[in-house]
Amino acid sequence: MEKQNKSRIYKTLDRLQEKVSKRKKEQGGTEPVTIDATPSVKSGVPERQPVKVRGRASRLVIENAQLNLFDLEQKGRFSKHPIHPQSEFPTLLTRIPIFVPGIRSKQSKLIDQDNALPFETPWGKGRKHGPPLTVYDEDTLIAIAKLRQNLLIGQPANLPCPLSRLYQRKNNTTDDVHVHVLYCMLSDIQTECGVKKGGKANQLRLDSIKRLAAITIELDNKTANKYVGTGTTIKLIDVVWQDYEENSILYIQFTPVMARWLESEFTYIDWALRKKLTAPGKAIHRFLSGQPKSYEIHAKKLMATIQYPRAYNKFMVDLRSTMSKLKENDWIGNWEITGNGRSVPHKIRVLRT
């Protein structure tokens, strides 16, 4: 069923690409390209074969894809509303350690017998299923959240990436669901992240998007009741992409749970400041962003909450360095670390501006 749903998007992209190729030929451009319409499967995510289409033609595909959304809206499949995102990030995701500030290959020691990453903090308990994630993947998620274009409201089966009716409220099959969507170039995401484009950098970013699409978050009943209202597992995004010679176009659809969090249960992330921080610094900054402006926490508790992977003495070095950087950029007004780490545990006190 999932492959059938994805193929509907692929067919749309193929039709749009044919229109672009025809237009290029009529304007005296190069011969139209052909697209292999059969997706392969890699790591559980459908994958397309690369084709040779450069910048302007790829942009035309996106423009036409936007028109396709308009056509579907006119047919009554859903209603579409523009959105203007800033740096919203789901508050729950600032408080559970699914984005580890370390190396993906070294996360094997953290997983359980089901190859899932268990987590337990005062704010949430559960497991993350799927490939290992790092703060690099968190950068990707924040960037695509900043690029969201439209809110779609409709029945789950009528959305561009059809969804299960489980997303509707229990015992009420007439409820529409909200999803947030975007069409973009892979290079748009690289620009948003402030990194170089092309080559291996693009492939790493596309791999990151595939990982985000492949994971699910399982919450215990207490956490689910607080943040979701149901005990089902949570996906973050659905994605369909078309590879080109030097770029990719992507359709990304944030799931109804993510859409609700981004609409009403979010924290603002200072994106410009985050780009200046190290991986541990980003994890610390993200956590503190979801806490009150005047806040204190024991250092070991903070270390466990962000799933810091190295020794405690290394964490204290990174913590002090991060606090100094946040103070230097006026994100915090004052901070101090009390205790000696032996008879008196270290505690970090922060007063944000």
CSV table of N, CA and C in Angstrom, one decimal, residues 42-48 131 133 137 140 203-215 235 237 239 241 243 248 250:
chain,number,residue,atom,x,y,z
A,42,LYS,N,15.7,1.3,-0.9
A,42,LYS,CA,16.9,1.3,-0.2
A,42,LYS,C,16.7,1.7,1.2
A,43,SER,N,17.0,0.9,2.2
A,43,SER,CA,16.8,1.2,3.6
A,43,SER,C,15.3,1.4,3.9
A,44,GLY,N,14.4,0.7,3.1
A,44,GLY,CA,13.0,0.9,3.4
A,44,GLY,C,12.3,2.1,2.8
A,45,VAL,N,13.1,2.9,2.0
A,45,VAL,CA,12.5,4.1,1.5
A,45,VAL,C,12.6,4.1,-0.1
A,46,PRO,N,11.6,4.3,-0.8
A,46,PRO,CA,11.6,4.3,-2.3
A,46,PRO,C,12.7,5.3,-2.8
A,47,GLU,N,13.4,4.9,-3.8
A,47,GLU,CA,14.4,5.8,-4.4
A,47,GLU,C,14.3,5.9,-5.9
A,48,ARG,N,14.6,7.0,-6.4
A,48,ARG,CA,14.5,7.2,-7.9
A,48,ARG,C,15.9,7.2,-8.5
A,131,PRO,N,16.9,4.2,11.7
A,131,PRO,CA,18.4,4.5,11.6
A,131,PRO,C,18.8,5.5,12.7
A,133,LEU,N,20.2,8.7,14.4
A,133,LEU,CA,20.2,10.1,14.1
A,133,LEU,C,21.2,10.9,14.9
A,137,ASP,N,21.1,15.5,11.5
A,137,ASP,CA,19.7,15.2,11.1
A,137,ASP,C,18.8,16.2,11.7
A,140,THR,N,18.8,19.2,9.6
A,140,THR,CA,18.0,19.0,8.4
A,140,THR,C,16.5,19.2,8.7
A,203,GLN,N,24.5,14.7,-1.3
A,203,GLN,CA,24.2,13.3,-1.1
A,203,GLN,C,24.0,13.0,0.4
A,204,LEU,N,24.9,13.6,1.3
A,204,LEU,CA,24.7,13.5,2.7
A,204,LEU,C,23.4,14.1,3.2
A,205,ARG,N,23.0,15.2,2.6
A,205,ARG,CA,21.8,15.8,3.1
A,205,ARG,C,20.6,15.0,2.6
A,206,LEU,N,20.6,14.5,1.4
A,206,LEU,CA,19.5,13.6,1.0
A,206,LEU,C,19.4,12.4,1.8
A,207,ASP,N,20.5,11.8,2.2
A,207,ASP,CA,20.6,10.6,3.1
A,207,ASP,C,19.9,11.0,4.4
A,208,SER,N,20.2,12.2,4.9
A,208,SER,CA,19.6,12.6,6.2
A,208,SER,C,18.1,12.7,6.1
A,209,ILE,N,17.6,13.2,5.0
A,209,ILE,CA,16.1,13.3,4.8
A,209,ILE,C,15.5,11.9,4.7
A,210,LYS,N,16.2,11.0,4.1
A,210,LYS,CA,15.7,9.6,4.0
A,210,LYS,C,15.6,9.0,5.4
A,211,ARG,N,16.6,9.3,6.2
A,211,ARG,CA,16.6,8.8,7.6
A,211,ARG,C,15.5,9.4,8.4
A,212,LEU,N,15.2,10.7,8.3
A,212,LEU,CA,14.1,11.3,9.0
A,212,LEU,C,12.8,10.7,8.6
A,213,ALA,N,12.6,10.3,7.3
A,213,ALA,CA,11.4,9.7,6.8
A,213,ALA,C,11.3,8.3,7.3
A,214,ALA,N,12.4,7.6,7.7
A,214,ALA,CA,12.3,6.2,8.0
A,214,ALA,C,12.1,5.9,9.5
A,215,ILE,N,12.2,7.0,10.3
A,215,ILE,CA,12.1,6.7,11.8
A,215,ILE,C,10.6,6.8,12.3
A,235,LYS,N,5.4,9.1,13.2
A,235,LYS,CA,6.3,9.5,12.1
A,235,LYS,C,6.5,11.0,12.1
A,237,ILE,N,8.0,12.7,9.1
A,237,ILE,CA,7.7,13.2,7.7
A,237,ILE,C,7.5,12.1,6.8
A,239,VAL,N,8.3,11.6,2.5
A,239,VAL,CA,9.0,12.3,1.5
A,239,VAL,C,9.1,11.5,0.2
A,241,TRP,N,11.2,12.0,-3.6
A,241,TRP,CA,12.2,12.8,-4.2
A,241,TRP,C,12.5,12.3,-5.6
A,243,ASP,N,15.8,12.4,-8.1
A,243,ASP,CA,17.2,12.8,-8.3
A,243,ASP,C,17.5,13.3,-9.7
A,248,SER,N,18.3,17.5,-6.5
A,248,SER,CA,17.1,16.7,-6.4
A,248,SER,C,15.9,17.7,-6.1
A,250,LEU,N,12.2,17.7,-4.1
A,250,LEU,CA,11.6,16.9,-3.0
A,250,LEU,C,10.2,17.4,-2.7
